[in-house]
């Protein structure tokens, strides 16, 4: 028996990176999983299907900042996988960003980060509740970041967007409680996803500073996050909503 048997989950931004690890972990607990990304996630979906016996994992291409695309996505996932119970809002403009002073960031890039990381998340929530509300059940996990409490410099576009994720979670938890839909933020610390590993040796100084600020002083891996993701997706957390769950090795500032 898996913790998510009979459930259907969308994981956005799951073609690669931490999202692919969430998708695999949910599949291992018995959920049917939609691997959603603006990139082609077919290879990832096939890989997870072959690694997790008996799983049903399907790729769907979608730009989450496009309202019509999010509505169609939810219709397609529901039709193909037979329902929807869990939404992991993991997609974000993150790995492609370069550190820059706040007064030098191109304002169109600033808008792009907000439009995917906050507006896109809002649109995904709006599309998913069309299914969650009538069935009086749904689990939304918004992927935030512990950078919002640290105020990491030179990433103001990104950190501000993740502050929006924190705030949006609190509001939606209030608005959706009457429909028995829970909404929580899962906030990772700096995690060795493909994007972060690609920083190369130039990023070692920053990575070491983060490790030193932790109670558990080691690198954080995608696998460190999957347990919390499964918990926040499962009935075990049904009376938790509006919460900010940091998984970051006990960083002293967040
Ligand atoms: N890696 C870290 O250190 C870290 C720390 C804290 C929080 N996070 C958060 O965790 C999540 C995953 O991190 P990652 O390191 O795997 O990042 P990543 O940049 O490698 O992955 C983000 C994914 O989102 C997808 N995406 C981007 N725009 C999209 C759009 N408009 N529509 C659909 N998909 C889109 C990308 O194609 C990519 O696959 C992100 O929300 C990130 O902000 C990461």
mmCIF file of C-alpha atoms and ligand atoms in Angstrom:
data_model
loop_
_atom_site.group_PDB
_atom_site.id
_atom_site.type_symbol
_atom_site.label_atom_id
_atom_site.label_comp_id
_atom_site.label_asym_id
_atom_site.label_seq_id
_atom_site.Cartn_x
_atom_site.Cartn_y
_atom_site.Cartn_z
ATOM 1 C CA UNK A 1 0.000 0.000 0.000
ATOM 2 C CA UNK A 2 1.368 3.374 -1.015
ATOM 3 C CA UNK A 3 0.471 6.572 0.853
ATOM 4 C CA UNK A 4 -0.915 8.022 -2.388
ATOM 5 C CA UNK A 5 -2.683 5.014 -3.896
ATOM 6 C CA UNK A 6 -5.634 6.129 -6.026
ATOM 7 C CA UNK A 7 -4.422 9.735 -6.208
ATOM 8 C CA UNK A 8 -3.470 11.776 -9.267
ATOM 9 C CA UNK A 9 -0.770 14.439 -9.015
ATOM 10 C CA UNK A 10 0.506 17.257 -11.190
ATOM 11 C CA UNK A 11 4.140 18.252 -10.655
ATOM 12 C CA UNK A 12 5.089 21.403 -12.552
ATOM 13 C CA UNK A 13 8.660 22.010 -13.646
ATOM 14 C CA UNK A 14 9.268 18.269 -13.520
ATOM 15 C CA UNK A 15 11.067 17.616 -16.813
ATOM 16 C CA UNK A 16 14.299 17.767 -14.809
ATOM 17 C CA UNK A 17 15.726 19.094 -11.555
ATOM 18 C CA UNK A 18 14.069 18.720 -8.178
ATOM 19 C CA UNK A 19 10.639 18.489 -9.827
ATOM 20 C CA UNK A 20 11.614 15.185 -11.442
ATOM 21 C CA UNK A 21 12.566 13.863 -7.975
ATOM 22 C CA UNK A 22 9.174 14.922 -6.555
ATOM 23 C CA UNK A 23 7.427 13.201 -9.494
ATOM 24 C CA UNK A 24 9.306 9.965 -8.861
ATOM 25 C CA UNK A 25 8.650 10.049 -5.105
ATOM 26 C CA UNK A 26 4.908 10.535 -5.620
ATOM 27 C CA UNK A 27 4.855 7.700 -8.175
ATOM 28 C CA UNK A 28 6.664 5.451 -5.670
ATOM 29 C CA UNK A 29 3.810 6.095 -3.207
ATOM 30 C CA UNK A 30 1.229 5.003 -5.780
ATOM 31 C CA UNK A 31 0.084 8.295 -7.327
ATOM 32 C CA UNK A 32 -0.449 8.629 -11.058
ATOM 33 C CA UNK A 33 1.754 11.566 -12.001
ATOM 34 C CA UNK A 34 1.640 14.260 -14.669
ATOM 35 C CA UNK A 35 5.148 15.534 -15.391
ATOM 36 C CA UNK A 36 4.424 19.119 -16.484
ATOM 37 C CA UNK A 37 6.992 21.499 -17.951
ATOM 38 C CA UNK A 38 7.534 24.093 -20.633
ATOM 39 C CA UNK A 39 10.284 21.667 -21.727
ATOM 40 C CA UNK A 40 9.595 18.220 -23.148
ATOM 41 C CA UNK A 41 9.297 15.892 -20.145
ATOM 42 C CA UNK A 42 8.698 12.681 -22.117
ATOM 43 C CA UNK A 43 12.117 11.158 -21.363
ATOM 44 C CA UNK A 44 11.757 11.894 -17.645
ATOM 45 C CA UNK A 45 8.261 10.403 -17.547
ATOM 46 C CA UNK A 46 9.487 7.283 -19.363
ATOM 47 C CA UNK A 47 12.481 6.951 -17.049
ATOM 48 C CA UNK A 48 10.339 7.181 -13.906
ATOM 49 C CA UNK A 49 7.790 4.737 -15.379
ATOM 50 C CA UNK A 50 10.560 2.224 -16.032
ATOM 51 C CA UNK A 51 12.153 2.708 -12.587
ATOM 52 C CA UNK A 52 8.929 2.530 -10.547
ATOM 53 C CA UNK A 53 7.142 -0.754 -11.151
ATOM 54 C CA UNK A 54 3.429 -0.389 -11.867
ATOM 55 C CA UNK A 55 3.536 3.414 -12.070
ATOM 56 C CA UNK A 56 1.656 5.625 -14.511
ATOM 57 C CA UNK A 57 3.664 8.745 -15.317
ATOM 58 C CA UNK A 58 2.808 10.951 -18.300
ATOM 59 C CA UNK A 59 4.422 14.111 -19.676
ATOM 60 C CA UNK A 60 2.373 17.208 -20.516
ATOM 61 C CA UNK A 61 3.888 20.335 -22.056
ATOM 62 C CA UNK A 62 2.542 23.579 -20.583
ATOM 63 C CA UNK A 63 3.692 27.142 -19.958
ATOM 64 C CA UNK A 64 2.187 27.823 -16.536
ATOM 65 C CA UNK A 65 2.141 31.580 -17.143
ATOM 66 C CA UNK A 66 -0.426 31.080 -19.948
ATOM 67 C CA UNK A 67 -3.919 30.958 -18.437
ATOM 68 C CA UNK A 68 -5.567 29.093 -21.316
ATOM 69 C CA UNK A 69 -2.749 26.519 -21.262
ATOM 70 C CA UNK A 70 -3.211 25.844 -17.527
ATOM 71 C CA UNK A 71 -6.962 25.327 -17.922
ATOM 72 C CA UNK A 72 -6.401 22.931 -20.834
ATOM 73 C CA UNK A 73 -3.675 21.125 -18.880
ATOM 74 C CA UNK A 74 -5.999 20.344 -15.978
ATOM 75 C CA UNK A 75 -8.681 19.122 -18.389
ATOM 76 C CA UNK A 76 -6.161 16.922 -20.228
ATOM 77 C CA UNK A 77 -4.635 15.483 -17.037
ATOM 78 C CA UNK A 78 -8.047 14.757 -15.546
ATOM 79 C CA UNK A 79 -9.205 13.052 -18.747
ATOM 80 C CA UNK A 80 -6.005 11.025 -19.213
ATOM 81 C CA UNK A 81 -5.221 10.066 -15.602
ATOM 82 C CA UNK A 82 -8.785 9.913 -14.263
ATOM 83 C CA UNK A 83 -8.862 12.773 -11.744
ATOM 84 C CA UNK A 84 -6.717 15.250 -9.833
ATOM 85 C CA UNK A 85 -5.964 15.408 -6.096
ATOM 86 C CA UNK A 86 -2.461 16.874 -5.700
ATOM 87 C CA UNK A 87 -0.768 19.908 -7.229
ATOM 88 C CA UNK A 88 2.962 20.410 -6.660
ATOM 89 C CA UNK A 89 3.709 23.947 -7.850
ATOM 90 C CA UNK A 90 7.436 23.526 -8.428
ATOM 91 C CA UNK A 91 8.008 25.275 -11.778
ATOM 92 C CA UNK A 92 9.958 28.504 -11.545
ATOM 93 C CA UNK A 93 12.435 30.657 -13.342
ATOM 94 C CA UNK A 94 15.431 29.787 -11.182
ATOM 95 C CA UNK A 95 18.276 27.815 -12.726
ATOM 96 C CA UNK A 96 18.753 30.232 -15.616
ATOM 97 C CA UNK A 97 19.102 33.345 -13.400
ATOM 98 C CA UNK A 98 22.406 35.120 -12.815
ATOM 99 C CA UNK A 99 23.102 37.111 -9.625
ATOM 100 C CA UNK A 100 22.748 40.849 -10.337
ATOM 101 C CA UNK A 101 22.342 44.043 -8.269
ATOM 102 C CA UNK A 102 18.667 45.003 -7.965
ATOM 103 C CA UNK A 103 19.188 48.233 -9.923
ATOM 104 C CA UNK A 104 20.809 46.464 -12.866
ATOM 105 C CA UNK A 105 18.291 43.654 -13.416
ATOM 106 C CA UNK A 106 16.557 44.062 -16.763
ATOM 107 C CA UNK A 107 13.006 45.026 -15.896
ATOM 108 C CA UNK A 108 11.564 42.627 -18.484
ATOM 109 C CA UNK A 109 13.447 39.797 -16.766
ATOM 110 C CA UNK A 110 12.028 40.986 -13.421
ATOM 111 C CA UNK A 111 8.519 40.775 -14.919
ATOM 112 C CA UNK A 112 9.204 37.341 -16.410
ATOM 113 C CA UNK A 113 10.302 35.948 -13.033
ATOM 114 C CA UNK A 114 7.151 37.251 -11.316
ATOM 115 C CA UNK A 115 4.924 36.111 -14.175
ATOM 116 C CA UNK A 116 6.089 32.492 -13.934
ATOM 117 C CA UNK A 117 6.949 32.144 -10.235
ATOM 118 C CA UNK A 118 3.894 33.917 -8.802
ATOM 119 C CA UNK A 119 1.319 34.485 -11.562
ATOM 120 C CA UNK A 120 1.957 31.014 -13.010
ATOM 121 C CA UNK A 121 1.505 29.455 -9.588
ATOM 122 C CA UNK A 122 -1.738 31.387 -9.100
ATOM 123 C CA UNK A 123 -2.999 30.242 -12.519
ATOM 124 C CA UNK A 124 -2.198 26.607 -11.712
ATOM 125 C CA UNK A 125 -4.087 26.903 -8.412
ATOM 126 C CA UNK A 126 -7.077 28.479 -10.184
ATOM 127 C CA UNK A 127 -7.159 25.700 -12.767
ATOM 128 C CA UNK A 128 -6.749 22.892 -10.201
ATOM 129 C CA UNK A 129 -9.499 24.116 -7.843
ATOM 130 C CA UNK A 130 -11.995 23.631 -10.652
ATOM 131 C CA UNK A 131 -11.520 19.921 -9.885
ATOM 132 C CA UNK A 132 -10.693 20.174 -6.167
ATOM 133 C CA UNK A 133 -13.715 22.249 -5.114
ATOM 134 C CA UNK A 134 -16.487 19.940 -6.377
ATOM 135 C CA UNK A 135 -14.775 16.888 -4.810
ATOM 136 C CA UNK A 136 -14.118 18.792 -1.542
ATOM 137 C CA UNK A 137 -10.514 17.637 -1.480
ATOM 138 C CA UNK A 138 -7.185 18.794 -2.778
ATOM 139 C CA UNK A 139 -3.570 19.170 -1.697
ATOM 140 C CA UNK A 140 -1.543 22.098 -2.994
ATOM 141 C CA UNK A 141 2.183 22.258 -2.262
ATOM 142 C CA UNK A 142 3.765 25.530 -3.319
ATOM 143 C CA UNK A 143 7.526 25.340 -3.640
ATOM 144 C CA UNK A 144 9.017 28.414 -2.006
ATOM 145 C CA UNK A 145 12.567 29.091 -0.901
ATOM 146 C CA UNK A 146 14.312 29.801 2.382
ATOM 147 C CA UNK A 147 16.000 32.753 0.646
ATOM 148 C CA UNK A 148 12.968 34.890 1.571
ATOM 149 C CA UNK A 149 14.005 34.956 5.230
ATOM 150 C CA UNK A 150 17.712 35.317 4.504
ATOM 151 C CA UNK A 151 17.274 38.102 1.942
ATOM 152 C CA UNK A 152 19.959 36.606 -0.291
ATOM 153 C CA UNK A 153 21.526 39.568 -2.143
ATOM 154 C CA UNK A 154 21.713 39.961 -5.945
ATOM 155 C CA UNK A 155 18.691 37.727 -6.506
ATOM 156 C CA UNK A 156 15.985 40.308 -5.747
ATOM 157 C CA UNK A 157 13.741 39.217 -8.652
ATOM 158 C CA UNK A 158 13.800 35.590 -7.501
ATOM 159 C CA UNK A 159 13.674 36.179 -3.731
ATOM 160 C CA UNK A 160 10.770 38.632 -4.124
ATOM 161 C CA UNK A 161 8.865 36.116 -6.232
ATOM 162 C CA UNK A 162 9.303 33.468 -3.542
ATOM 163 C CA UNK A 163 8.065 35.969 -0.948
ATOM 164 C CA UNK A 164 4.962 36.129 -3.123
ATOM 165 C CA UNK A 165 4.689 32.335 -2.959
ATOM 166 C CA UNK A 166 4.745 32.476 0.845
ATOM 167 C CA UNK A 167 2.026 35.162 0.915
ATOM 168 C CA UNK A 168 -0.129 33.493 -1.729
ATOM 169 C CA UNK A 169 -0.051 30.233 0.246
ATOM 170 C CA UNK A 170 -1.339 31.968 3.379
ATOM 171 C CA UNK A 171 -4.213 33.636 1.518
ATOM 172 C CA UNK A 172 -5.253 30.558 -0.460
ATOM 173 C CA UNK A 173 -5.225 28.403 2.677
ATOM 174 C CA UNK A 174 -7.817 30.786 4.159
ATOM 175 C CA UNK A 175 -9.903 30.974 0.994
ATOM 176 C CA UNK A 176 -9.904 27.230 0.326
ATOM 177 C CA UNK A 177 -10.304 25.835 3.834
ATOM 178 C CA UNK A 178 -14.088 25.648 3.495
ATOM 179 C CA UNK A 179 -13.582 23.352 0.504
ATOM 180 C CA UNK A 180 -11.231 21.046 2.445
ATOM 181 C CA UNK A 181 -8.303 22.014 0.228
ATOM 182 C CA UNK A 182 -4.967 22.428 1.974
ATOM 183 C CA UNK A 183 -2.247 24.747 0.726
ATOM 184 C CA UNK A 184 1.271 24.698 2.177
ATOM 185 C CA UNK A 185 4.673 26.078 1.245
ATOM 186 C CA UNK A 186 7.617 23.689 1.065
ATOM 187 C CA UNK A 187 10.753 25.834 1.227
ATOM 188 C CA UNK A 188 14.019 24.162 0.224
ATOM 189 C CA UNK A 189 17.446 25.420 1.138
ATOM 190 C CA UNK A 190 20.150 25.524 -1.510
ATOM 191 C CA UNK A 191 19.844 22.114 -3.183
ATOM 192 C CA UNK A 192 22.178 20.321 -5.566
ATOM 193 C CA UNK A 193 19.807 20.171 -8.529
ATOM 194 C CA UNK A 194 21.266 19.999 -12.045
ATOM 195 C CA UNK A 195 20.952 23.801 -12.240
ATOM 196 C CA UNK A 196 22.952 24.383 -9.048
ATOM 197 C CA UNK A 197 25.541 21.722 -9.918
ATOM 198 C CA UNK A 198 26.065 23.598 -13.200
ATOM 199 C CA UNK A 199 27.414 26.600 -11.238
ATOM 200 C CA UNK A 200 30.723 24.725 -11.245
ATOM 201 C CA UNK A 201 33.683 25.667 -9.054
ATOM 202 C CA UNK A 202 32.781 29.410 -9.257
ATOM 203 C CA UNK A 203 29.773 28.655 -7.032
ATOM 204 C CA UNK A 204 31.784 26.786 -4.386
ATOM 205 C CA UNK A 205 32.273 29.849 -2.166
ATOM 206 C CA UNK A 206 28.498 30.506 -1.954
ATOM 207 C CA UNK A 207 27.691 26.815 -1.493
ATOM 208 C CA UNK A 208 30.188 26.555 1.381
ATOM 209 C CA UNK A 209 28.748 29.636 3.095
ATOM 210 C CA UNK A 210 25.273 28.057 2.988
ATOM 211 C CA UNK A 211 26.559 24.746 4.353
ATOM 212 C CA UNK A 212 28.314 26.540 7.224
ATOM 213 C CA UNK A 213 25.063 28.320 8.159
ATOM 214 C CA UNK A 214 23.255 24.982 8.616
ATOM 215 C CA UNK A 215 22.817 22.941 11.770
ATOM 216 C CA UNK A 216 23.336 19.840 9.626
ATOM 217 C CA UNK A 217 26.452 20.874 7.764
ATOM 218 C CA UNK A 218 26.378 19.125 4.422
ATOM 219 C CA UNK A 219 25.089 19.599 0.893
ATOM 220 C CA UNK A 220 21.314 19.346 0.455
ATOM 221 C CA UNK A 221 20.184 16.872 -2.202
ATOM 222 C CA UNK A 222 16.831 16.567 -4.013
ATOM 223 C CA UNK A 223 16.216 13.349 -2.047
ATOM 224 C CA UNK A 224 16.237 15.429 1.171
ATOM 225 C CA UNK A 225 13.025 17.130 -0.026
ATOM 226 C CA UNK A 226 10.943 14.236 -1.270
ATOM 227 C CA UNK A 227 9.797 12.995 2.158
ATOM 228 C CA UNK A 228 8.285 16.377 3.023
ATOM 229 C CA UNK A 229 6.709 16.603 -0.429
ATOM 230 C CA UNK A 230 5.049 13.194 -0.019
ATOM 231 C CA UNK A 231 3.896 14.078 3.512
ATOM 232 C CA UNK A 232 2.337 17.392 2.409
ATOM 233 C CA UNK A 233 0.635 15.543 -0.485
ATOM 234 C CA UNK A 234 -0.737 12.711 1.614
ATOM 235 C CA UNK A 235 -3.744 12.370 3.942
ATOM 236 C CA UNK A 236 -1.241 12.348 6.858
ATOM 237 C CA UNK A 237 -1.095 16.164 6.570
ATOM 238 C CA UNK A 238 -4.805 16.771 5.957
ATOM 239 C CA UNK A 239 -5.179 19.071 9.000
ATOM 240 C CA UNK A 240 -2.148 21.185 8.047
ATOM 241 C CA UNK A 241 -2.694 24.241 5.907
ATOM 242 C CA UNK A 242 -1.148 27.663 5.363
ATOM 243 C CA UNK A 243 2.170 26.427 6.764
ATOM 244 C CA UNK A 244 5.747 27.213 5.736
ATOM 245 C CA UNK A 245 7.830 24.055 5.978
ATOM 246 C CA UNK A 246 11.544 24.728 5.558
ATOM 247 C CA UNK A 247 13.723 21.757 4.632
ATOM 248 C CA UNK A 248 17.215 23.213 4.732
ATOM 249 C CA UNK A 249 19.340 21.350 7.275
ATOM 250 C CA UNK A 250 18.283 23.700 10.060
ATOM 251 C CA UNK A 251 19.672 26.911 8.657
ATOM 252 C CA UNK A 252 19.913 29.274 11.618
ATOM 253 C CA UNK A 253 18.314 32.232 9.806
ATOM 254 C CA UNK A 254 15.175 30.515 8.516
HETATM 255 N N1 LIG B 1 17.846 24.214 -6.269
HETATM 256 C C1 LIG B 1 17.790 25.033 -5.211
HETATM 257 O O1 LIG B 1 18.783 25.351 -4.560
HETATM 258 C C2 LIG B 1 16.456 25.579 -4.770
HETATM 259 C C3 LIG B 1 16.378 26.193 -3.500
HETATM 260 C C4 LIG B 1 15.161 26.703 -3.081
HETATM 261 C C5 LIG B 1 14.053 26.585 -3.894
HETATM 262 N N2 LIG B 1 14.183 25.989 -5.122
HETATM 263 C C6 LIG B 1 12.984 25.899 -5.939
HETATM 264 O O2 LIG B 1 12.756 24.542 -6.266
HETATM 265 C C7 LIG B 1 12.180 24.454 -7.580
HETATM 266 C C8 LIG B 1 13.029 23.564 -8.457
HETATM 267 O O3 LIG B 1 14.371 23.993 -8.413
HETATM 268 P P1 LIG B 1 15.466 23.447 -9.481
HETATM 269 O O4 LIG B 1 16.779 23.690 -8.871
HETATM 270 O O5 LIG B 1 15.097 22.088 -9.937
HETATM 271 O O6 LIG B 1 15.222 24.546 -10.626
HETATM 272 P P2 LIG B 1 15.275 24.462 -12.225
HETATM 273 O O7 LIG B 1 15.412 25.860 -12.719
HETATM 274 O O8 LIG B 1 16.305 23.461 -12.647
HETATM 275 O O9 LIG B 1 13.846 23.853 -12.592
HETATM 276 C C9 LIG B 1 12.716 24.639 -12.826
HETATM 277 C C10 LIG B 1 11.843 23.926 -13.833
HETATM 278 O O10 LIG B 1 10.714 24.779 -14.100
HETATM 279 C C11 LIG B 1 10.478 24.764 -15.499
HETATM 280 N N3 LIG B 1 9.793 25.985 -15.900
HETATM 281 C C12 LIG B 1 10.299 27.242 -15.958
HETATM 282 N N4 LIG B 1 9.386 28.096 -16.448
HETATM 283 C C13 LIG B 1 8.270 27.366 -16.697
HETATM 284 C C14 LIG B 1 6.985 27.687 -17.215
HETATM 285 N N5 LIG B 1 6.670 28.948 -17.596
HETATM 286 N N6 LIG B 1 6.069 26.707 -17.324
HETATM 287 C C15 LIG B 1 6.376 25.427 -16.956
HETATM 288 N N7 LIG B 1 7.579 25.063 -16.483
HETATM 289 C C16 LIG B 1 8.514 26.026 -16.351
HETATM 290 C C17 LIG B 1 11.873 24.677 -16.111
HETATM 291 O O11 LIG B 1 11.824 24.255 -17.462
HETATM 292 C C18 LIG B 1 12.559 23.698 -15.184
HETATM 293 O O12 LIG B 1 12.393 22.355 -15.599
HETATM 294 C C19 LIG B 1 12.038 25.891 -8.059
HETATM 295 O O13 LIG B 1 10.762 26.385 -7.706
HETATM 296 C C20 LIG B 1 13.104 26.613 -7.269
HETATM 297 O O14 LIG B 1 12.814 27.984 -7.144
HETATM 298 C C21 LIG B 1 15.345 25.493 -5.569
#
